[in-house]
Amino acid sequence: MTIGSLAEATQTRVETVRWYEKVGLLPPPARSSGNYRLYGPEHLRRLSFIRRGRALGFTVEQIRDLLALADDRERSCGEVDIIARAHLADVERKLADLTRLASELREVIGQCGCGSVADCRIIEALSPLGEPA
Amino acid sequence: MTIGSLAEATQTRVETVRWYEKVGLLPPPARSSGNYRLYGPEHLRRLSFIRRGRALGFTVEQIRDLLALADDRERSCGEVDIIARAHLADVERKLADLTRLASELREVIGQCGCGSVADCRIIEALSPLGEPA
DNA sequence: CCTTGACCCTGTAGTGACTACAGGGTGCAT
DNA sequence: ATGCACCCTGTAGTCACTACAGGGTCAAGG
């Protein structure tokens, strides 16, 4: 399997696959006589894991930890649970922030009568001292 | 007003103020005899505008546009409205993504009985081929 | 007068997670 | 033999800052 097929199979860019190798998420594969990377099913599994983790919003660092834990099949998965819960808490914080943000934006936009900039409620809302900058 | 006082007044880091100047959001202020930056109320207004925009999640590029529009007080604020609505749409897209993400994460975490990694539902959920990586 | 410490200056490099080349080599079909 | 798609390495760019390193300035205290 060349890097192109692996990338296609996992919906990843070729450059990203090489980058995962460089930062140590994906082990260096064998090389062909022409120095092409040659991947096997284990690489496909590992890269799929990485991509799924990224799609769930885990950082590369968290995925590195999860991979290390996943490799040790006897271990209790308490640490996995901790990482996942920490990430969920993080996502929920961002969610709350964005929700507040969206409602603030909607309010600002709703007040705009679209007259001249001098009377624009959006500009005004951005200028805490009461006057446009 | 030195850069330190301006930074404090706007809840900004000193380095960030200098960075806004470097990228052209904040005009270069006068300098003291000892080459210190000296800011006036206009700078305070402008920086407050920038910070408020950032707090509402506008990109620096969008704020640059908003500032240019705000400076032209006769102009219709239709363009301001367009920028703000585009940003709101963006925020709402992210909100939807994060909401989906959070529920997926909650589901994954809920299934974890915290036994060994070999049976961990979290690890399993990350491994689309059915086996841990 | 000297020193201490808080503040300021410029410039560069680092963050996260890639992305985008530049400049070249490989492999296969025509 | 030539074209083309693919691959290689290495470097620089993205965004919005942040963190120094290595120095200069200023006011107060001794």
Short mmCIF file of C-alpha atoms (C1' of nucleotides) in Angstrom, two decimals:
data_model
loop_
_atom_site.label_atom_id
_atom_site.label_comp_id
_atom_site.label_asym_id
_atom_site.label_seq_id
_atom_site.Cartn_x
_atom_site.Cartn_y
_atom_site.Cartn_z
CA MET A 1 0.00 0.00 0.00
CA THR A 2 1.52 3.32 -1.03
CA ILE A 3 1.03 6.53 0.91
CA GLY A 4 -1.54 7.67 -1.64
CA SER A 5 -3.78 4.63 -1.18
CA LEU A 6 -3.46 4.80 2.60
CA ALA A 7 -4.37 8.47 2.53
CA GLU A 8 -7.37 7.81 0.33
CA ALA A 9 -8.53 4.89 2.50
CA THR A 10 -8.49 7.08 5.60
CA GLN A 11 -9.62 10.39 4.09
CA THR A 12 -6.29 11.97 4.96
CA ARG A 13 -3.96 14.14 2.95
CA VAL A 14 -0.67 12.59 1.96
CA GLU A 15 1.22 15.41 3.66
CA THR A 16 -0.67 14.76 6.87
CA VAL A 17 0.29 11.08 6.84
CA ARG A 18 3.96 12.06 6.50
CA TRP A 19 3.47 14.59 9.28
CA TYR A 20 2.01 11.94 11.63
CA GLU A 21 5.12 9.89 10.96
CA LYS A 22 7.37 12.83 11.68
CA VAL A 23 5.74 13.54 15.05
CA GLY A 24 5.79 9.87 15.98
CA LEU A 25 2.10 8.95 15.82
CA LEU A 26 2.56 6.60 12.91
CA PRO A 27 5.60 4.28 12.87
CA PRO A 28 7.91 4.59 9.84
CA PRO A 29 6.88 1.96 7.31
CA ALA A 30 9.07 -0.21 5.10
CA ARG A 31 10.39 1.36 1.90
CA SER A 32 10.31 0.11 -1.66
CA SER A 33 13.42 -0.09 -3.83
CA GLY A 34 12.54 3.35 -5.11
CA ASN A 35 12.28 4.69 -1.53
CA TYR A 36 8.48 4.79 -1.53
CA ARG A 37 6.71 4.22 1.80
CA LEU A 38 4.94 0.83 1.90
CA TYR A 39 2.18 0.40 4.44
CA GLY A 40 0.42 -2.72 5.78
CA PRO A 41 -2.94 -3.32 7.49
CA GLU A 42 -1.50 -2.42 10.91
CA HIS A 43 -0.71 1.06 9.63
CA LEU A 44 -4.21 1.34 8.23
CA ARG A 45 -5.67 0.40 11.62
CA ARG A 46 -3.48 2.84 13.47
CA LEU A 47 -4.14 5.72 11.11
CA SER A 48 -7.88 5.04 11.23
CA PHE A 49 -7.68 5.23 15.03
CA ILE A 50 -5.84 8.54 14.81
CA ARG A 51 -8.30 10.02 12.32
CA ARG A 52 -11.31 8.92 14.32
CA GLY A 53 -9.78 10.43 17.44
CA ARG A 54 -9.13 13.70 15.61
CA ALA A 55 -12.71 13.69 14.31
CA LEU A 56 -13.83 13.41 17.94
CA GLY A 57 -11.70 16.44 18.71
CA PHE A 58 -8.93 14.77 20.71
CA THR A 59 -5.61 16.56 20.44
CA VAL A 60 -2.66 14.79 18.90
CA GLU A 61 -1.15 14.60 22.37
CA GLN A 62 -4.25 12.90 23.75
CA ILE A 63 -4.26 10.47 20.86
CA ARG A 64 -0.61 9.67 21.52
CA ASP A 65 -1.59 8.78 25.10
CA LEU A 66 -4.64 6.80 23.99
CA LEU A 67 -2.52 4.82 21.52
CA ALA A 68 0.02 3.99 24.21
CA LEU A 69 -2.81 2.84 26.51
CA ALA A 70 -4.50 0.88 23.74
CA ASP A 71 -1.27 -1.00 23.10
CA ASP A 72 -1.26 -2.29 26.68
CA ARG A 73 -4.32 -4.48 26.54
CA GLU A 74 -4.10 -5.79 30.12
CA ARG A 75 -4.19 -2.41 31.74
CA SER A 76 -7.37 -1.06 33.28
CA CYS A 77 -8.96 1.50 31.05
CA GLY A 78 -9.40 3.98 33.88
CA GLU A 79 -6.80 6.26 32.30
CA VAL A 80 -8.60 6.11 28.99
CA ASP A 81 -11.75 7.13 30.78
CA ILE A 82 -9.95 10.06 32.42
CA ILE A 83 -8.66 11.37 29.09
CA ALA A 84 -12.06 11.02 27.47
CA ARG A 85 -13.88 12.72 30.33
CA ALA A 86 -11.37 15.57 30.42
CA HIS A 87 -11.93 16.04 26.72
CA LEU A 88 -15.69 16.00 27.12
CA ALA A 89 -15.43 18.63 29.85
CA ASP A 90 -13.34 20.72 27.48
CA VAL A 91 -15.85 20.34 24.67
CA GLU A 92 -18.69 21.29 27.01
CA ARG A 93 -16.84 24.41 28.09
CA LYS A 94 -16.34 25.42 24.47
CA LEU A 95 -19.97 24.67 23.77
CA ALA A 96 -21.10 26.98 26.56
CA ASP A 97 -18.76 29.71 25.31
CA LEU A 98 -20.00 29.42 21.75
CA THR A 99 -23.63 29.39 22.84
CA ARG A 100 -23.14 32.63 24.75
CA LEU A 101 -21.26 34.08 21.79
CA ALA A 102 -23.96 33.17 19.30
CA SER A 103 -26.71 34.76 21.36
CA GLU A 104 -24.65 37.92 21.83
CA LEU A 105 -24.05 38.08 18.09
CA ARG A 106 -27.69 37.49 17.29
CA GLU A 107 -28.65 40.30 19.62
CA VAL A 108 -26.14 42.69 18.08
CA ILE A 109 -27.23 41.83 14.55
CA GLY A 110 -30.91 42.03 15.39
CA GLN A 111 -30.56 45.65 16.44
CA CYS A 112 -29.04 46.78 13.16
CA GLY A 113 -31.40 48.91 11.11
CA CYS A 114 -28.78 49.10 8.34
CA GLY A 115 -28.69 52.85 8.12
CA SER A 116 -25.36 54.65 8.00
CA VAL A 117 -22.32 53.47 9.90
CA ALA A 118 -22.72 56.45 12.21
CA ASP A 119 -25.89 54.89 13.61
CA CYS A 120 -24.89 51.24 13.23
CA ARG A 121 -25.75 49.21 16.28
CA ILE A 122 -23.16 46.57 15.40
CA ILE A 123 -20.33 49.07 15.32
CA GLU A 124 -21.68 50.64 18.45
CA ALA A 125 -21.83 47.30 20.23
CA LEU A 126 -18.18 46.85 19.43
CA SER A 127 -17.25 50.22 20.88
CA PRO A 128 -17.57 49.98 24.67
CA LEU A 129 -16.94 53.69 25.17
CA GLY A 130 -20.09 54.57 23.29
CA GLU A 131 -18.39 56.05 20.22
CA PRO A 132 -17.13 54.28 17.12
CA ALA A 133 -13.37 53.85 17.04
CA MET B 1 -0.26 56.38 28.64
CA THR B 2 2.44 53.73 28.40
CA ILE B 3 1.90 50.37 26.77
CA GLY B 4 1.56 48.77 30.19
CA SER B 5 -1.33 50.99 31.27
CA LEU B 6 -3.05 50.60 27.91
CA ALA B 7 -2.69 46.84 28.17
CA GLU B 8 -4.09 46.81 31.66
CA ALA B 9 -6.99 49.07 30.72
CA THR B 10 -8.01 46.72 27.92
CA GLN B 11 -7.16 43.39 29.53
CA THR B 12 -4.54 42.74 26.86
CA ARG B 13 -0.99 41.50 27.11
CA VAL B 14 1.71 43.99 26.32
CA GLU B 15 3.09 41.68 23.63
CA THR B 16 -0.32 41.50 22.03
CA VAL B 17 -0.58 45.29 21.83
CA ARG B 18 2.77 45.42 20.07
CA TRP B 19 1.62 42.62 17.79
CA TYR B 20 -1.55 44.54 16.83
CA GLU B 21 0.68 47.43 15.86
CA LYS B 22 2.94 45.19 13.82
CA VAL B 23 0.04 43.75 11.83
CA GLY B 24 -1.48 47.18 11.31
CA LEU B 25 -4.58 47.03 13.51
CA LEU B 26 -3.31 49.69 15.89
CA PRO B 27 -1.53 52.76 14.47
CA PRO B 28 2.01 53.37 15.74
CA PRO B 29 1.81 55.83 18.61
CA ALA B 30 4.13 58.69 19.48
CA ARG B 31 7.34 57.85 21.32
CA SER B 32 8.84 59.34 24.47
CA SER B 33 12.43 60.59 24.62
CA GLY B 34 13.39 57.16 25.89
CA ASN B 35 11.63 55.51 22.92
CA TYR B 36 8.63 54.32 24.94
CA ARG B 37 5.28 54.10 23.15
CA LEU B 38 2.86 56.81 24.31
CA TYR B 39 -0.83 56.22 23.70
CA GLY B 40 -3.80 58.59 23.80
CA PRO B 41 -7.56 58.07 24.22
CA GLU B 42 -7.99 57.31 20.51
CA HIS B 43 -5.70 54.32 20.86
CA LEU B 44 -7.65 53.19 23.90
CA ARG B 45 -10.89 53.37 21.92
CA ARG B 46 -9.46 51.50 19.00
CA LEU B 47 -7.89 48.77 21.08
CA SER B 48 -11.12 48.35 23.06
CA PHE B 49 -12.95 47.88 19.77
CA ILE B 50 -10.43 45.27 18.68
CA ARG B 51 -10.63 43.36 21.95
CA ARG B 52 -14.39 43.40 22.00
CA GLY B 53 -14.44 42.11 18.43
CA ARG B 54 -12.03 39.33 19.35
CA ALA B 55 -14.15 38.44 22.37
CA LEU B 56 -17.09 38.08 19.97
CA GLY B 57 -14.97 35.72 17.93
CA PHE B 58 -14.30 37.91 14.89
CA THR B 59 -11.02 37.15 13.17
CA VAL B 60 -8.36 39.82 13.01
CA GLU B 61 -9.08 40.11 9.30
CA GLN B 62 -12.77 40.76 9.97
CA ILE B 63 -11.90 43.34 12.60
CA ARG B 64 -9.59 45.05 10.14
CA ASP B 65 -12.56 45.32 7.76
CA LEU B 66 -14.92 46.46 10.49
CA LEU B 67 -12.47 49.15 11.58
CA ALA B 68 -12.15 50.42 8.02
CA LEU B 69 -15.93 50.53 7.72
CA ALA B 70 -16.35 52.18 11.11
CA ASP B 71 -13.96 54.94 10.06
CA ASP B 72 -16.23 55.86 7.17
CA ARG B 73 -19.22 57.13 9.11
CA GLU B 74 -21.33 58.11 6.11
CA ARG B 75 -21.31 54.70 4.52
CA SER B 76 -24.29 52.39 4.84
CA CYS B 77 -23.64 49.71 7.38
CA GLY B 78 -24.82 46.96 5.05
CA GLU B 79 -21.27 45.65 4.77
CA VAL B 80 -20.95 45.57 8.53
CA ASP B 81 -24.13 43.55 8.67
CA ILE B 82 -22.78 41.12 6.06
CA ILE B 83 -19.58 40.52 8.03
CA ALA B 84 -21.47 40.03 11.27
CA ARG B 85 -24.00 37.65 9.72
CA ALA B 86 -21.26 35.63 8.05
CA HIS B 87 -19.56 35.34 11.38
CA LEU B 88 -22.77 34.29 13.11
CA ALA B 89 -23.30 31.61 10.47
CA ASP B 90 -19.78 30.40 11.14
CA VAL B 91 -20.35 30.30 14.88
CA GLU B 92 -23.60 28.41 14.39
CA ARG B 93 -21.86 25.85 12.22
CA LYS B 94 -19.21 25.32 14.89
CA LEU B 95 -21.93 25.10 17.51
CA ALA B 96 -23.68 22.34 15.60
CA ASP B 97 -20.38 20.48 15.15
CA LEU B 98 -19.53 20.72 18.82
CA THR B 99 -23.01 19.64 19.89
CA ARG B 100 -22.75 16.52 17.75
CA LEU B 101 -19.26 15.90 19.08
CA ALA B 102 -20.31 16.20 22.71
CA SER B 103 -23.15 13.76 22.33
CA GLU B 104 -20.89 11.27 20.55
CA LEU B 105 -18.35 11.60 23.34
CA ARG B 106 -20.98 11.19 26.04
CA GLU B 107 -22.21 8.05 24.36
CA VAL B 108 -18.71 6.61 24.08
CA ILE B 109 -17.90 7.41 27.70
CA GLY B 110 -21.20 6.09 28.99
CA GLN B 111 -20.47 2.65 27.59
CA CYS B 112 -17.17 2.28 29.41
CA GLY B 113 -17.34 -0.24 32.21
CA CYS B 114 -13.72 0.56 33.08
CA GLY B 115 -12.46 -2.99 32.91
CA SER B 116 -9.25 -3.77 31.02
CA VAL B 117 -8.22 -1.91 27.89
CA ALA B 118 -8.95 -5.07 25.91
CA ASP B 119 -12.67 -4.59 26.60
CA CYS B 120 -12.68 -0.80 26.69
CA ARG B 121 -15.58 0.65 24.77
CA ILE B 122 -13.80 3.98 24.37
CA ILE B 123 -10.81 2.40 22.68
CA GLU B 124 -13.15 0.26 20.64
CA ALA B 125 -15.16 3.27 19.53
CA LEU B 126 -11.94 4.79 18.24
CA SER B 127 -11.05 1.70 16.23
CA PRO B 128 -13.38 1.55 13.22
CA LEU B 129 -12.12 -1.86 12.10
CA GLY B 130 -13.39 -3.47 15.29
CA GLU B 131 -9.98 -4.13 16.84
CA PRO B 132 -7.85 -1.81 18.93
CA ALA B 133 -4.96 -0.28 17.01
"C1'" DC C 1 26.03 58.58 43.14
"C1'" DC C 2 24.74 53.92 42.82
"C1'" DT C 3 21.86 50.28 42.76
"C1'" DT C 4 17.62 47.86 42.56
"C1'" DG C 5 13.57 46.68 40.37
"C1'" DA C 6 9.75 47.52 37.43
"C1'" DC C 7 8.94 48.67 33.27
"C1'" DC C 8 10.11 49.26 28.28
"C1'" DC C 9 12.57 48.14 23.56
"C1'" DT C 10 13.62 44.93 19.29
"C1'" DG C 11 13.82 40.62 17.27
"C1'" DT C 12 13.24 35.77 16.93
"C1'" DA C 13 11.23 31.39 17.77
"C1'" DG C 14 7.54 28.58 19.45
"C1'" DT C 15 2.47 26.96 19.77
"C1'" DG C 16 -1.21 23.15 17.12
"C1'" DA C 17 -2.22 20.65 13.42
"C1'" DC C 18 -1.54 20.79 9.60
"C1'" DT C 19 -0.97 22.88 4.40
"C1'" DA C 20 1.64 24.39 0.46
"C1'" DC C 21 5.10 24.62 -2.20
"C1'" DA C 22 10.04 23.96 -4.50
"C1'" DG C 23 12.90 21.03 -6.56
"C1'" DG C 24 13.72 16.73 -7.52
"C1'" DG C 25 13.16 11.18 -8.29
"C1'" DT C 26 10.16 6.83 -9.62
"C1'" DG C 27 7.06 3.92 -12.21
"C1'" DC C 28 4.19 2.82 -15.83
"C1'" DA C 29 1.97 3.42 -20.27
"C1'" DT C 30 2.26 5.01 -24.88
"C1'" DA D 1 11.75 8.37 -25.16
"C1'" DT D 2 8.37 10.90 -23.29
"C1'" DG D 3 4.62 12.14 -20.73
"C1'" DC D 4 2.15 11.91 -16.56
"C1'" DA D 5 0.81 10.60 -11.99
"C1'" DC D 6 2.75 9.64 -8.15
"C1'" DC D 7 6.48 9.75 -4.66
"C1'" DC D 8 10.62 11.93 -1.97
"C1'" DT D 9 12.86 15.65 1.32
"C1'" DG D 10 12.89 19.99 3.29
"C1'" DT D 11 11.26 24.46 4.26
"C1'" DA D 12 7.99 28.03 5.01
"C1'" DG D 13 3.35 29.53 5.80
"C1'" DT D 14 -1.23 29.54 8.42
"C1'" DC D 15 -3.77 32.05 12.99
"C1'" DA D 16 -3.45 34.84 16.89
"C1'" DC D 17 -0.83 35.24 19.72
"C1'" DT D 18 3.01 33.87 23.59
"C1'" DA D 19 7.62 33.48 25.36
"C1'" DC D 20 11.87 34.47 25.68
"C1'" DA D 21 16.84 36.67 24.95
"C1'" DG D 22 19.39 40.43 25.38
"C1'" DG D 23 19.32 44.79 26.15
"C1'" DG D 24 17.72 50.06 27.49
"C1'" DT D 25 14.90 53.54 30.68
"C1'" DC D 26 13.09 55.48 34.77
"C1'" DA D 27 11.97 56.47 39.57
"C1'" DA D 28 12.88 55.52 44.31
"C1'" DG D 29 15.73 54.27 48.20
"C1'" DG D 30 20.19 54.06 50.51
#
